[in-house]
PDB file of C-alpha atoms in Angstrom:
ATOM      1  CA  MET A   1      90.489 -76.443-178.424  1.00  0.00           C
ATOM      2  CA  LYS A   2      93.456 -74.189-177.612  1.00  0.00           C
ATOM      3  CA  ASN A   3      93.757 -75.038-173.745  1.00  0.00           C
ATOM      4  CA  LEU A   4      92.646 -78.591-175.264  1.00  0.00           C
ATOM      5  CA  LEU A   5      95.363 -78.886-177.532  1.00  0.00           C
ATOM      6  CA  ALA A   6      98.425 -77.656-175.648  1.00  0.00           C
ATOM      7  CA  ILE A   7      96.970 -79.948-172.913  1.00  0.00           C
ATOM      8  CA  LEU A   8      97.036 -83.036-175.026  1.00  0.00           C
ATOM      9  CA  LEU A   9     100.573 -81.653-176.293  1.00  0.00           C
ATOM     10  CA  ILE A  10     102.146 -81.191-172.420  1.00  0.00           C
ATOM     11  CA  VAL A  11     100.817 -85.465-171.776  1.00  0.00           C
ATOM     12  CA  VAL A  12     101.843 -86.705-174.727  1.00  0.00           C
ATOM     13  CA  GLY A  13     105.835 -84.771-174.146  1.00  0.00           C
ATOM     14  CA  TRP A  14     105.563 -86.316-170.153  1.00  0.00           C
ATOM     15  CA  SER A  15     104.521 -89.959-172.128  1.00  0.00           C
ATOM     16  CA  VAL A  16     107.415 -89.949-175.169  1.00  0.00           C
ATOM     17  CA  TYR A  17     110.490 -88.627-172.012  1.00  0.00           C
ATOM     18  CA  ALA A  18     108.896 -91.444-169.302  1.00  0.00           C
ATOM     19  CA  GLN A  19     109.125 -93.607-171.990  1.00  0.00           C
ATOM     20  CA  ASP A  20     112.799 -92.565-172.581  1.00  0.00           C
ATOM     21  CA  SER A  21     113.828 -92.404-169.436  1.00  0.00           C
ATOM     22  CA  SER A  22     112.772 -95.773-168.589  1.00  0.00           C
ATOM     23  CA  GLN A  23     115.795 -97.187-171.177  1.00  0.00           C
ATOM     24  CA  VAL A  24     118.221 -96.076-168.611  1.00  0.00           C
ATOM     25  CA  PRO A  25     119.278 -96.549-164.650  1.00  0.00           C
ATOM     26  CA  GLY A  26     117.078 -93.987-162.377  1.00  0.00           C
ATOM     27  CA  SER A  27     120.685 -93.164-160.958  1.00  0.00           C
ATOM     28  CA  ARG A  28     123.540 -91.674-162.793  1.00  0.00           C
ATOM     29  CA  SER A  29     125.379 -91.629-159.113  1.00  0.00           C
ATOM     30  CA  LEU A  30     126.360 -95.450-157.701  1.00  0.00           C
ATOM     31  CA  PHE A  31     128.262 -96.624-154.651  1.00  0.00           C
ATOM     32  CA  LYS A  32     130.841 -99.212-155.417  1.00  0.00           C
ATOM     33  CA  LEU A  33     132.264-102.025-153.014  1.00  0.00           C
ATOM     34  CA  ALA A  34     135.336-104.255-154.112  1.00  0.00           C
ATOM     35  CA  PRO A  35     134.974-107.598-152.165  1.00  0.00           C
ATOM     36  CA  GLN A  36     137.847-109.561-153.715  1.00  0.00           C
ATOM     37  CA  ASN A  37     140.102-107.131-152.037  1.00  0.00           C
ATOM     38  CA  PHE A  38     139.298-108.388-148.629  1.00  0.00           C
ATOM     39  CA  ALA A  39     141.510-111.368-149.525  1.00  0.00           C
ATOM     40  CA  GLN A  40     144.025-108.689-148.942  1.00  0.00           C
ATOM     41  CA  ASN A  41     143.291-107.270-145.393  1.00  0.00           C
ATOM     42  CA  THR A  42     142.418-104.149-147.890  1.00  0.00           C
ATOM     43  CA  LEU A  43     138.748-102.449-147.946  1.00  0.00           C
ATOM     44  CA  LYS A  44     138.052-100.239-151.562  1.00  0.00           C
ATOM     45  CA  ILE A  45     134.882 -98.397-151.568  1.00  0.00           C
ATOM     46  CA  GLY A  46     134.416 -96.147-154.131  1.00  0.00           C
ATOM     47  CA  ILE A  47     131.934 -94.170-156.287  1.00  0.00           C
ATOM     48  CA  GLU A  48     130.686 -94.180-160.153  1.00  0.00           C
ATOM     49  CA  ARG A  49     129.396 -90.665-161.933  1.00  0.00           C
ATOM     50  CA  PHE A  50     127.537 -91.542-165.869  1.00  0.00           C
ATOM     51  CA  ASN A  51     126.540 -88.732-167.759  1.00  0.00           C
ATOM     52  CA  ARG A  52     122.929 -88.441-168.493  1.00  0.00           C
ATOM     53  CA  ASN A  53     122.854 -90.689-171.104  1.00  0.00           C
ATOM     54  CA  PHE A  54     124.862 -93.616-169.373  1.00  0.00           C
ATOM     55  CA  SER A  55     127.433 -93.113-171.747  1.00  0.00           C
ATOM     56  CA  LYS A  56     130.509 -92.002-169.640  1.00  0.00           C
ATOM     57  CA  SER A  57     131.256 -92.593-166.276  1.00  0.00           C
ATOM     58  CA  MET A  58     134.194 -91.656-163.816  1.00  0.00           C
ATOM     59  CA  VAL A  59     134.383 -93.338-160.837  1.00  0.00           C
ATOM     60  CA  ILE A  60     136.913 -92.861-157.895  1.00  0.00           C
ATOM     61  CA  TYR A  61     138.365 -95.553-155.360  1.00  0.00           C
ATOM     62  CA  LEU A  62     139.787 -95.549-151.920  1.00  0.00           C
ATOM     63  CA  SER A  63     141.234 -97.812-150.693  1.00  0.00           C
ATOM     64  CA  GLY A  64     142.664 -98.025-147.098  1.00  0.00           C
ATOM     65  CA  MET A  65     144.582-101.951-146.070  1.00  0.00           C
ATOM     66  CA  LEU A  66     145.757-102.789-142.183  1.00  0.00           C
ATOM     67  CA  GLY A  67     147.641-105.852-142.311  1.00  0.00           C
ATOM     68  CA  ASP A  68     151.383-105.491-140.201  1.00  0.00           C
ATOM     69  CA  ARG A  69     152.288-107.700-138.146  1.00  0.00           C
ATOM     70  CA  ILE A  70     155.136-106.623-136.019  1.00  0.00           C
ATOM     71  CA  GLU A  71     156.057-109.110-133.645  1.00  0.00           C
ATOM     72  CA  ASP A  72     156.725-112.501-136.989  1.00  0.00           C
ATOM     73  CA  TYR A  73     158.293-115.128-134.885  1.00  0.00           C
ATOM     74  CA  ASP A  74     160.497-116.468-138.124  1.00  0.00           C
ATOM     75  CA  TYR A  75     157.075-116.106-139.982  1.00  0.00           C
ATOM     76  CA  TYR A  76     157.116-114.028-142.889  1.00  0.00           C
ATOM     77  CA  ALA A  77     155.544-110.968-142.494  1.00  0.00           C
ATOM     78  CA  TYR A  78     153.875-109.123-145.663  1.00  0.00           C
ATOM     79  CA  GLY A  79     151.131-106.877-144.295  1.00  0.00           C
ATOM     80  CA  TYR A  80     151.176-103.181-144.553  1.00  0.00           C
ATOM     81  CA  ASN A  81     148.846-100.627-143.058  1.00  0.00           C
ATOM     82  CA  GLY A  82     148.755 -97.931-145.281  1.00  0.00           C
ATOM     83  CA  LEU A  83     145.576 -95.649-147.898  1.00  0.00           C
ATOM     84  CA  GLY A  84     145.472 -95.604-151.739  1.00  0.00           C
ATOM     85  CA  ALA A  85     143.256 -94.136-154.444  1.00  0.00           C
ATOM     86  CA  GLU A  86     142.290 -94.959-158.228  1.00  0.00           C
ATOM     87  CA  VAL A  87     140.304 -92.852-161.041  1.00  0.00           C
ATOM     88  CA  GLN A  88     138.948 -94.599-163.939  1.00  0.00           C
ATOM     89  CA  TYR A  89     137.702 -92.795-166.791  1.00  0.00           C
ATOM     90  CA  ARG A  90     134.822 -95.219-168.140  1.00  0.00           C
ATOM     91  CA  LYS A  91     133.956 -95.130-171.949  1.00  0.00           C
ATOM     92  CA  TYR A  92     130.674 -97.549-172.505  1.00  0.00           C
ATOM     93  CA  ILE A  93     131.022 -99.208-175.298  1.00  0.00           C
ATOM     94  CA  MET A  94     127.106-100.212-175.169  1.00  0.00           C
ATOM     95  CA  PRO A  95     125.476 -97.649-173.235  1.00  0.00           C
ATOM     96  CA  MET A  96     124.047 -99.010-169.663  1.00  0.00           C
ATOM     97  CA  GLU A  97     120.390 -99.564-171.094  1.00  0.00           C
ATOM     98  CA  PHE A  98     117.535-101.632-170.170  1.00  0.00           C
ATOM     99  CA  GLN A  99     117.066-104.927-171.447  1.00  0.00           C
ATOM    100  CA  VAL A 100     114.210-108.033-171.764  1.00  0.00           C
ATOM    101  CA  GLY A 101     115.909-111.093-171.310  1.00  0.00           C
ATOM    102  CA  LYS A 102     114.657-114.802-171.238  1.00  0.00           C
ATOM    103  CA  LYS A 103     111.039-114.940-168.657  1.00  0.00           C
ATOM    104  CA  ASP A 104     110.827-111.019-169.193  1.00  0.00           C
ATOM    105  CA  HIS A 105     113.604-110.543-167.033  1.00  0.00           C
ATOM    106  CA  GLU A 106     114.845-107.112-167.041  1.00  0.00           C
ATOM    107  CA  TYR A 107     117.613-105.439-166.253  1.00  0.00           C
ATOM    108  CA  TYR A 108     120.599-102.634-167.412  1.00  0.00           C
ATOM    109  CA  GLN A 109     123.902-103.590-169.103  1.00  0.00           C
ATOM    110  CA  GLY A 110     126.676-102.099-170.852  1.00  0.00           C
ATOM    111  CA  ILE A 111     129.635-102.775-172.018  1.00  0.00           C
ATOM    112  CA  TYR A 112     133.426 -99.864-171.694  1.00  0.00           C
ATOM    113  CA  PHE A 113     136.687 -99.576-171.366  1.00  0.00           C
ATOM    114  CA  ALA A 114     138.281 -97.660-169.329  1.00  0.00           C
ATOM    115  CA  GLY A 115     141.567 -96.464-168.124  1.00  0.00           C
ATOM    116  CA  PHE A 116     143.706 -95.931-164.570  1.00  0.00           C
ATOM    117  CA  LEU A 117     145.409 -93.751-162.615  1.00  0.00           C
ATOM    118  CA  GLN A 118     145.811 -95.320-159.366  1.00  0.00           C
ATOM    119  CA  GLY A 119     148.203 -94.984-156.814  1.00  0.00           C
ATOM    120  CA  GLY A 120     149.357 -95.690-152.935  1.00  0.00           C
ATOM    121  CA  SER A 121     151.404 -95.052-150.051  1.00  0.00           C
ATOM    122  CA  TYR A 122     152.253 -97.924-146.670  1.00  0.00           C
ATOM    123  CA  ASN A 123     153.769 -98.705-143.919  1.00  0.00           C
ATOM    124  CA  ALA A 124     154.981-101.322-141.722  1.00  0.00           C
ATOM    125  CA  ASP A 125     157.254-102.396-138.483  1.00  0.00           C
ATOM    126  CA  ARG A 126     159.286-105.537-139.752  1.00  0.00           C
ATOM    127  CA  TYR A 127     160.535-107.591-137.432  1.00  0.00           C
ATOM    128  CA  SER A 128     162.171-112.130-136.606  1.00  0.00           C
ATOM    129  CA  ALA A 129     163.757-113.025-133.371  1.00  0.00           C
ATOM    130  CA  TYR A 130     164.232-116.643-132.289  1.00  0.00           C
ATOM    131  CA  PHE A 131     165.132-117.960-128.949  1.00  0.00           C
ATOM    132  CA  THR A 132     168.707-120.123-128.219  1.00  0.00           C
ATOM    133  CA  ILE A 133     170.059-121.724-124.949  1.00  0.00           C
ATOM    134  CA  ASP A 134     173.642-120.239-123.884  1.00  0.00           C
ATOM    135  CA  GLN A 135     175.689-123.898-122.634  1.00  0.00           C
ATOM    136  CA  ASN A 136     177.532-122.145-120.146  1.00  0.00           C
ATOM    137  CA  THR A 137     174.306-120.967-118.006  1.00  0.00           C
ATOM    138  CA  GLY A 138     171.529-122.722-119.452  1.00  0.00           C
ATOM    139  CA  ALA A 139     169.480-119.056-119.761  1.00  0.00           C
ATOM    140  CA  THR A 140     167.623-118.263-122.499  1.00  0.00           C
ATOM    141  CA  ILE A 141     168.716-115.112-125.253  1.00  0.00           C
ATOM    142  CA  LYS A 142     166.684-113.666-127.435  1.00  0.00           C
ATOM    143  CA  VAL A 143     168.507-114.038-130.729  1.00  0.00           C
ATOM    144  CA  VAL A 144     166.963-110.893-133.463  1.00  0.00           C
ATOM    145  CA  ASN A 145     167.639-110.693-137.147  1.00  0.00           C
ATOM    146  CA  TYR A 146     165.798-107.819-138.139  1.00  0.00           C
ATOM    147  CA  ASP A 147     164.582-104.809-136.806  1.00  0.00           C
ATOM    148  CA  TYR A 148     163.442-102.118-139.325  1.00  0.00           C
ATOM    149  CA  LYS A 149     160.712-100.147-140.626  1.00  0.00           C
ATOM    150  CA  GLU A 150     159.606-100.142-144.268  1.00  0.00           C
ATOM    151  CA  THR A 151     157.513 -97.504-146.236  1.00  0.00           C
ATOM    152  CA  VAL A 152     156.511 -97.703-149.630  1.00  0.00           C
ATOM    153  CA  SER A 153     154.662 -95.538-152.110  1.00  0.00           C
ATOM    154  CA  ASN A 154     153.354 -96.490-155.365  1.00  0.00           C
ATOM    155  CA  VAL A 155     151.512 -95.227-158.731  1.00  0.00           C
ATOM    156  CA  ALA A 156     150.262 -97.380-161.824  1.00  0.00           C
ATOM    157  CA  PHE A 157     148.471 -96.815-164.598  1.00  0.00           C
ATOM    158  CA  GLY A 158     146.269 -98.851-167.030  1.00  0.00           C
ATOM    159  CA  PHE A 159     142.700 -99.845-168.805  1.00  0.00           C
ATOM    160  CA  THR A 160     140.398-102.589-168.155  1.00  0.00           C
ATOM    161  CA  LEU A 161     137.452-103.367-170.457  1.00  0.00           C
ATOM    162  CA  GLY A 162     134.340-104.390-168.569  1.00  0.00           C
ATOM    163  CA  TRP A 163     131.278-105.118-168.484  1.00  0.00           C
ATOM    164  CA  HIS A 164     128.513-104.203-166.086  1.00  0.00           C
ATOM    165  CA  ARG A 165     125.185-105.115-165.567  1.00  0.00           C
ATOM    166  CA  THR A 166     121.741-105.263-162.676  1.00  0.00           C
ATOM    167  CA  LEU A 167     120.593-107.423-160.963  1.00  0.00           C
ATOM    168  CA  TRP A 168     116.605-107.420-160.357  1.00  0.00           C
ATOM    169  CA  LYS A 169     117.354-103.483-161.083  1.00  0.00           C
ATOM    170  CA  VAL A 170     118.979-102.654-157.763  1.00  0.00           C
ATOM    171  CA  VAL A 171     122.495-104.278-157.635  1.00  0.00           C
ATOM    172  CA  TYR A 172     124.611-103.492-159.686  1.00  0.00           C
ATOM    173  CA  VAL A 173     127.833-106.229-160.865  1.00  0.00           C
ATOM    174  CA  ASP A 174     131.118-104.488-162.752  1.00  0.00           C
ATOM    175  CA  ILE A 175     133.680-107.908-163.758  1.00  0.00           C
ATOM    176  CA  TYR A 176     136.180-106.810-165.560  1.00  0.00           C
ATOM    177  CA  VAL A 177     139.856-107.239-166.430  1.00  0.00           C
ATOM    178  CA  GLY A 178     142.884-105.495-167.754  1.00  0.00           C
ATOM    179  CA  GLY A 179     146.200-104.622-167.239  1.00  0.00           C
ATOM    180  CA  GLY A 180     148.610-102.144-166.374  1.00  0.00           C
ATOM    181  CA  LEU A 181     152.171-100.712-165.190  1.00  0.00           C
ATOM    182  CA  GLN A 182     153.563-100.152-161.429  1.00  0.00           C
ATOM    183  CA  PHE A 183     156.113 -98.298-160.208  1.00  0.00           C
ATOM    184  CA  ALA A 184     157.758 -98.572-156.769  1.00  0.00           C
ATOM    185  CA  ASP A 185     159.848 -96.512-154.141  1.00  0.00           C
ATOM    186  CA  ILE A 186     160.845 -98.323-151.063  1.00  0.00           C
ATOM    187  CA  THR A 187     162.431 -97.409-148.012  1.00  0.00           C
ATOM    188  CA  ARG A 188     163.955 -99.731-145.314  1.00  0.00           C
ATOM    189  CA  SER A 189     165.499 -98.437-142.201  1.00  0.00           C
ATOM    190  CA  GLY A 190     166.667 -99.704-139.238  1.00  0.00           C
ATOM    191  CA  GLN A 191     168.677-103.397-138.139  1.00  0.00           C
ATOM    192  CA  LEU A 192     167.853-105.018-141.506  1.00  0.00           C
ATOM    193  CA  PRO A 193     168.758-108.402-142.617  1.00  0.00           C
ATOM    194  CA  GLN A 194     171.874-109.603-142.846  1.00  0.00           C
ATOM    195  CA  TYR A 195     171.683-111.581-146.029  1.00  0.00           C
ATOM    196  CA  GLY A 196     169.120-109.703-147.837  1.00  0.00           C
ATOM    197  CA  PHE A 197     165.042-109.527-148.869  1.00  0.00           C
ATOM    198  CA  ASP A 198     165.103-112.201-151.170  1.00  0.00           C
ATOM    199  CA  SER A 199     164.095-114.714-148.387  1.00  0.00           C
ATOM    200  CA  TYR A 200     161.888-112.390-146.621  1.00  0.00           C
ATOM    201  CA  TYR A 201     159.280-110.968-149.229  1.00  0.00           C
ATOM    202  CA  LEU A 202     157.103-112.668-151.884  1.00  0.00           C
ATOM    203  CA  ASP A 203     158.134-110.617-155.176  1.00  0.00           C
ATOM    204  CA  ALA A 204     154.520-111.014-156.557  1.00  0.00           C
ATOM    205  CA  ALA A 205     151.847-108.574-158.429  1.00  0.00           C
ATOM    206  CA  SER A 206     149.914-107.323-155.503  1.00  0.00           C
ATOM    207  CA  ASP A 207     152.671-106.214-153.151  1.00  0.00           C
ATOM    208  CA  PRO A 208     152.814-102.570-152.993  1.00  0.00           C
ATOM    209  CA  GLY A 209     156.742-102.389-153.515  1.00  0.00           C
ATOM    210  CA  TYR A 210     156.175-104.433-157.089  1.00  0.00           C
ATOM    211  CA  GLN A 211     157.272-102.835-159.424  1.00  0.00           C
ATOM    212  CA  GLY A 212     156.453-103.603-163.968  1.00  0.00           C
ATOM    213  CA  ILE A 213     153.452-105.296-165.355  1.00  0.00           C
ATOM    214  CA  ILE A 214     150.080-105.961-163.242  1.00  0.00           C
ATOM    215  CA  PRO A 215     147.491-107.408-164.013  1.00  0.00           C
ATOM    216  CA  LYS A 216     143.429-106.294-163.149  1.00  0.00           C
ATOM    217  CA  PHE A 217     140.589-107.874-162.421  1.00  0.00           C
ATOM    218  CA  GLY A 218     137.946-108.434-160.487  1.00  0.00           C
ATOM    219  CA  VAL A 219     134.333-108.286-159.176  1.00  0.00           C
ATOM    220  CA  HIS A 220     132.650-104.798-157.745  1.00  0.00           C
ATOM    221  CA  LEU A 221     129.271-104.684-156.441  1.00  0.00           C
ATOM    222  CA  GLY A 222     127.182-101.127-156.425  1.00  0.00           C
ATOM    223  CA  ILE A 223     124.232 -99.243-155.936  1.00  0.00           C
ATOM    224  CA  GLY A 224     122.164 -96.853-156.924  1.00  0.00           C
ATOM    225  CA  LEU A 225     122.352 -93.373-154.907  1.00  0.00           C
TER     226      LEU A 225
END
């Protein structure tokens, strides 16, 4: 009788545990990819690690940019080569939990508030030239407007609000919006533009050398590890 009671308690306990564990995703670690960064010649990937009840997580992103154009010839060059990193702490206001939608569609969903700290180091070779004709000899002359090296380092911090949901309980879709403050340091050496830099650079928040308020929004995709 005692053995039967012990077996019954183990079965009941296992059943309760199995039921509770089904309310949260199976994997506590996610591989994340930021597809919108491809438009900036940047590959950004990361790992999100949840706590046991999926109410908090830490996210680490690494990014690599490849877009510097050395010989420009009268075209503006905004590309850079470099590496960056980002750390996020997420507090899930609504933890990632199992839900059933219309037509019995099953998924996991959560809503979070996150603080982030990010930074990077980038460099580029800036070069522009045009050709003219010597009126006396008829020879082609190459005239260089500028030829210099640029190094940029930046650091930013801020917050985001995000909506995290699974598709087919396998693919994680992470949609977020927020903002922050970025500081940057730019060093240039070589033959600099005669009339300054305003004519050559787009002062956009996505530029590594931008300093000021930055928007932060996009979509990240993930899979469980």
